[in-house]
CSV table of C-alpha atoms in Angstrom, one decimal:
chain,number,residue,atom,x,y,z
A,124,ASN,CA,105.1,10.8,14.1
A,125,ALA,CA,102.8,12.7,11.6
A,126,GLY,CA,101.0,15.2,13.9
A,127,VAL,CA,99.1,17.5,11.6
A,128,THR,CA,99.2,16.8,7.8
A,129,GLN,CA,98.0,19.1,5.1
A,130,THR,CA,97.2,18.1,1.6
A,131,PRO,CA,98.2,19.4,-1.0
A,132,LYS,CA,101.3,21.4,-0.2
A,133,PHE,CA,101.0,23.6,-3.3
A,134,ARG,CA,98.3,24.3,-5.8
A,135,VAL,CA,97.6,26.8,-8.6
A,136,LEU,CA,94.0,27.5,-9.5
A,137,LYS,CA,92.2,29.7,-12.0
A,138,THR,CA,89.7,32.2,-10.8
A,139,GLY,CA,86.3,30.6,-10.4
A,140,GLN,CA,87.6,27.1,-9.9
A,141,SER,CA,86.8,25.1,-6.7
A,142,MET,CA,89.0,23.0,-4.5
A,143,THR,CA,89.2,21.4,-1.1
A,144,LEU,CA,92.2,21.5,1.3
A,145,LEU,CA,92.5,18.6,3.6
A,146,CYS,CA,93.8,18.6,7.2
A,147,ALA,CA,94.4,15.4,9.1
A,148,GLN,CA,95.6,15.0,12.6
A,149,ASP,CA,96.5,11.7,14.4
A,150,MET,CA,96.6,13.1,17.9
A,151,ASN,CA,92.9,12.6,18.7
A,152,HIS,CA,92.5,16.4,19.2
A,153,GLU,CA,89.1,17.8,19.7
A,154,TYR,CA,89.8,21.3,18.4
A,155,MET,CA,90.8,22.1,14.8
A,156,TYR,CA,91.4,25.4,13.1
A,157,TRP,CA,92.1,26.9,9.6
A,158,TYR,CA,94.2,30.0,9.4
A,159,ARG,CA,95.5,32.0,6.4
A,160,GLN,CA,98.8,33.9,6.4
A,161,ASP,CA,99.4,36.8,4.0
A,162,PRO,CA,102.7,38.6,3.5
A,163,GLY,CA,103.5,40.9,6.4
A,164,MET,CA,100.5,39.6,8.3
A,165,GLY,CA,100.0,37.3,11.2
A,166,LEU,CA,97.8,34.3,11.0
A,167,ARG,CA,94.1,35.0,10.7
A,168,LEU,CA,91.4,32.5,11.7
A,169,ILE,CA,89.1,31.4,8.9
A,170,HIS,CA,86.9,28.7,10.5
A,171,TYR,CA,87.3,26.4,13.4
A,172,SER,CA,85.7,23.3,15.0
A,173,VAL,CA,85.3,22.3,18.6
A,174,GLY,CA,84.5,18.7,17.8
A,175,GLU,CA,83.3,16.2,15.2
A,176,GLY,CA,80.3,17.5,13.4
A,177,THR,CA,80.7,21.1,14.6
A,178,THR,CA,82.1,24.2,12.7
A,179,ALA,CA,82.1,27.9,13.4
A,180,LYS,CA,83.2,31.1,11.7
A,181,GLY,CA,86.4,32.8,12.5
A,182,GLU,CA,87.7,36.3,11.7
A,183,VAL,CA,87.8,36.0,7.9
A,184,PRO,CA,85.2,33.3,6.8
A,185,ASP,CA,83.9,34.8,3.6
A,186,GLY,CA,84.4,32.7,0.5
A,187,TYR,CA,85.2,29.5,2.5
A,188,ASN,CA,83.3,26.6,3.8
A,189,VAL,CA,84.4,23.8,6.1
A,190,SER,CA,83.3,20.4,7.3
A,191,ARG,CA,84.4,18.1,10.1
A,192,LEU,CA,82.7,14.8,9.4
A,193,LYS,CA,85.4,12.8,11.2
A,194,LYS,CA,87.2,13.9,14.3
A,195,GLN,CA,90.6,13.5,12.7
A,196,ASN,CA,89.8,15.5,9.5
A,197,PHE,CA,89.0,19.1,8.9
A,198,LEU,CA,88.3,20.2,5.3
A,199,LEU,CA,88.5,23.7,3.9
A,200,GLY,CA,86.6,24.4,0.7
A,201,LEU,CA,86.8,27.2,-1.8
A,202,GLU,CA,83.7,27.1,-4.0
A,203,SER,CA,84.7,29.8,-6.5
A,204,ALA,CA,88.3,30.8,-6.0
A,205,ALA,CA,89.3,34.5,-6.2
A,206,PRO,CA,92.7,36.1,-6.5
A,207,SER,CA,92.2,37.6,-3.0
A,208,GLN,CA,92.4,34.0,-1.7
A,209,THR,CA,96.0,33.6,-2.8
A,210,SER,CA,97.7,32.8,0.5
A,211,VAL,CA,99.3,30.2,2.7
A,212,TYR,CA,96.8,28.2,4.6
A,213,PHE,CA,97.6,26.6,7.9
A,214,CYS,CA,95.7,24.0,9.8
A,215,ALA,CA,96.1,23.5,13.6
A,216,SER,CA,94.7,21.3,16.3
A,217,CYS,CA,94.8,21.0,20.1
A,218,SER,CA,93.4,18.7,22.6
A,219,LEU,CA,92.1,21.1,25.2
A,220,HIS,CA,91.4,24.8,24.9
A,221,TYR,CA,94.2,25.8,27.1
A,222,GLN,CA,96.8,23.7,25.3
A,223,PRO,CA,99.1,25.1,22.6
A,224,GLN,CA,97.9,24.5,19.0
A,225,HIS,CA,99.9,22.2,16.8
A,226,PHE,CA,100.3,23.4,13.2
A,227,GLY,CA,100.7,21.6,9.9
A,228,ASP,CA,103.3,22.8,7.3
A,229,GLY,CA,100.8,24.8,5.3
A,230,THR,CA,99.3,24.8,1.8
A,231,ARG,CA,100.5,27.4,-0.6
A,232,LEU,CA,97.6,28.4,-2.8
A,233,SER,CA,97.9,30.7,-5.8
A,234,ILE,CA,94.8,31.9,-7.7
A,235,LEU,CA,95.4,33.4,-11.1
B,151,ASP,CA,92.4,47.1,14.6
B,152,GLN,CA,95.3,44.9,15.7
B,153,GLN,CA,94.9,43.5,19.1
B,154,VAL,CA,98.3,41.9,19.2
B,155,LYS,CA,101.2,44.0,17.9
B,156,GLN,CA,104.8,43.2,17.2
B,157,ASN,CA,106.2,46.5,16.3
B,158,SER,CA,109.6,45.4,15.2
B,159,PRO,CA,109.5,43.5,11.9
B,160,SER,CA,113.1,42.4,12.3
B,161,LEU,CA,115.9,42.0,14.7
B,162,SER,CA,119.6,41.1,14.2
B,163,VAL,CA,121.7,39.7,17.0
B,164,GLN,CA,125.2,38.2,17.2
B,165,GLU,CA,125.6,34.6,18.3
B,166,GLY,CA,126.0,34.3,22.1
B,167,ARG,CA,124.1,37.6,22.8
B,168,ILE,CA,120.6,38.1,24.1
B,169,SER,CA,117.7,38.4,21.8
B,170,ILE,CA,114.7,40.3,23.1
B,171,LEU,CA,111.5,40.1,21.1
B,172,ASN,CA,108.6,42.4,22.1
B,173,CYS,CA,104.8,42.1,21.9
B,174,ASP,CA,102.1,44.5,22.9
B,175,TYR,CA,98.4,43.8,23.3
B,176,THR,CA,95.3,45.9,23.7
B,177,ASN,CA,92.7,43.6,25.2
B,178,SER,CA,93.0,43.2,29.0
B,179,MET,CA,90.8,40.1,28.8
B,180,PHE,CA,93.5,38.0,27.2
B,181,ASP,CA,94.5,35.3,29.7
B,182,TYR,CA,97.1,33.2,27.9
B,183,PHE,CA,100.0,34.2,25.7
B,184,LEU,CA,102.2,32.1,23.5
B,185,TRP,CA,105.3,32.4,21.3
B,186,TYR,CA,105.6,30.4,18.1
B,187,LYS,CA,108.7,30.0,16.0
B,188,LYS,CA,108.4,29.6,12.2
B,189,TYR,CA,111.0,28.5,9.7
B,190,PRO,CA,110.4,29.0,5.9
B,191,ALA,CA,108.1,26.5,4.3
B,192,GLU,CA,107.1,25.0,7.7
B,193,GLY,CA,104.3,25.6,10.1
B,194,PRO,CA,104.6,27.5,13.3
B,195,THR,CA,105.9,25.5,16.2
B,196,PHE,CA,105.1,26.2,19.8
B,197,LEU,CA,107.9,27.6,21.8
B,198,ILE,CA,106.8,28.8,25.2
B,199,SER,CA,103.7,30.2,26.9
B,200,ILE,CA,102.6,32.2,29.9
B,201,SER,CA,99.4,32.5,31.8
B,202,SER,CA,98.1,35.9,32.8
B,203,ILE,CA,98.5,34.9,36.5
B,204,LYS,CA,102.2,34.7,36.1
B,205,ASP,CA,104.8,37.3,35.2
B,206,LYS,CA,107.6,35.0,34.1
B,207,ASN,CA,108.0,31.6,32.6
B,208,GLU,CA,111.3,30.0,31.7
B,209,ASP,CA,112.3,27.0,29.5
B,210,GLY,CA,116.0,26.5,28.9
B,211,ARG,CA,117.3,29.4,26.9
B,212,PHE,CA,113.9,30.9,26.5
B,213,THR,CA,112.1,33.2,29.0
B,214,VAL,CA,108.9,35.0,28.5
B,215,PHE,CA,108.0,38.0,30.7
B,216,LEU,CA,104.5,39.4,31.1
B,217,ASN,CA,103.8,42.9,32.3
B,218,LYS,CA,100.0,43.1,32.6
B,219,SER,CA,99.8,46.7,33.6
B,220,ALA,CA,101.7,47.7,30.5
B,221,LYS,CA,100.0,45.1,28.4
B,222,HIS,CA,103.4,44.0,27.2
B,223,LEU,CA,105.2,40.7,26.9
B,224,SER,CA,108.7,39.9,25.8
B,225,LEU,CA,110.7,36.8,24.8
B,226,HIS,CA,114.3,36.6,25.8
B,227,ILE,CA,116.6,34.1,24.2
B,228,VAL,CA,120.0,33.6,25.9
B,229,PRO,CA,122.4,32.8,24.5
B,230,SER,CA,121.2,33.3,20.9
B,231,GLN,CA,122.3,30.7,18.3
B,232,PRO,CA,122.2,30.8,14.5
B,233,GLY,CA,119.5,28.1,14.6
B,234,ASP,CA,117.3,30.5,16.3
B,235,SER,CA,117.0,32.5,13.1
B,236,ALA,CA,113.3,32.4,12.2
B,237,VAL,CA,110.1,34.4,12.4
B,238,TYR,CA,108.7,34.6,15.9
B,239,PHE,CA,104.9,35.1,16.4
B,240,CYS,CA,103.3,36.3,19.6
B,241,ALA,CA,99.8,35.1,20.1
B,242,ALA,CA,97.1,35.7,22.7
B,243,ARG,CA,93.9,33.9,23.7
B,244,LYS,CA,90.7,35.5,24.9
B,245,PRO,CA,88.8,33.5,27.5
B,246,GLY,CA,85.2,32.4,27.1
B,247,GLN,CA,85.4,32.2,23.3
B,248,ALA,CA,84.3,28.8,22.0
B,249,GLY,CA,87.3,27.1,20.4
B,250,THR,CA,89.6,29.7,22.0
B,251,ALA,CA,91.3,30.5,18.8
B,252,LEU,CA,94.5,32.5,19.0
B,253,ILE,CA,95.1,36.1,17.8
B,254,PHE,CA,98.5,36.5,16.3
B,255,GLY,CA,100.8,39.4,15.8
B,256,LYS,CA,102.5,40.0,12.5
B,257,GLY,CA,105.8,38.4,13.5
B,258,THR,CA,109.4,39.5,14.0
B,259,THR,CA,112.1,38.0,11.9
B,260,LEU,CA,115.2,37.2,14.0
B,261,SER,CA,118.6,36.8,12.4
B,262,VAL,CA,121.4,35.5,14.5
B,263,SER,CA,124.8,35.8,12.9
B,264,SER,CA,127.8,33.7,13.9
């Protein structure tokens, strides 16, 4: 019963490096989201997708790009990592807009 | 500016007692509110929700109350158990927004002692 799976769980990067975080859901959900959580803060929306092939900016999109080539996958990319992007990243999905979102267990990313 | 506020960073309660977690919001357009529970090193898990057309929703030990005039909601846990110790996030949804992403508060850490 996988639900929402995030890969990797931990990663350390150097400033300027690039990487892609993968989110996969097996619930056939239309909507997918990427959030970041910083210490003492709530979750803030980075980007989201309302269906395969669509993406849109959230509250804090700068420095990130996303793609949703397949319905079950939502990728978050950092082209040139900065220390300010050190955070825990959560992916979420839901089937209909009024349904609760299901979250993955997060990716802890440190940028030195 | 924060649209969803959880003004108490932490709450300590004894096992068996009631836990009351509070949340205030500023946008009267929010139409759906949720509570999520989060354990360390895990993602948030959905706990309970309430639509703006209701003022109470109950699920077992968990009850959420909504006071629209005061723009305030609260989560009651009765009786509290040590396993309830976690961070609780209040979240709200604004209608009409594509994707209807949630706006989260900063969370309240609940500690239930036995």
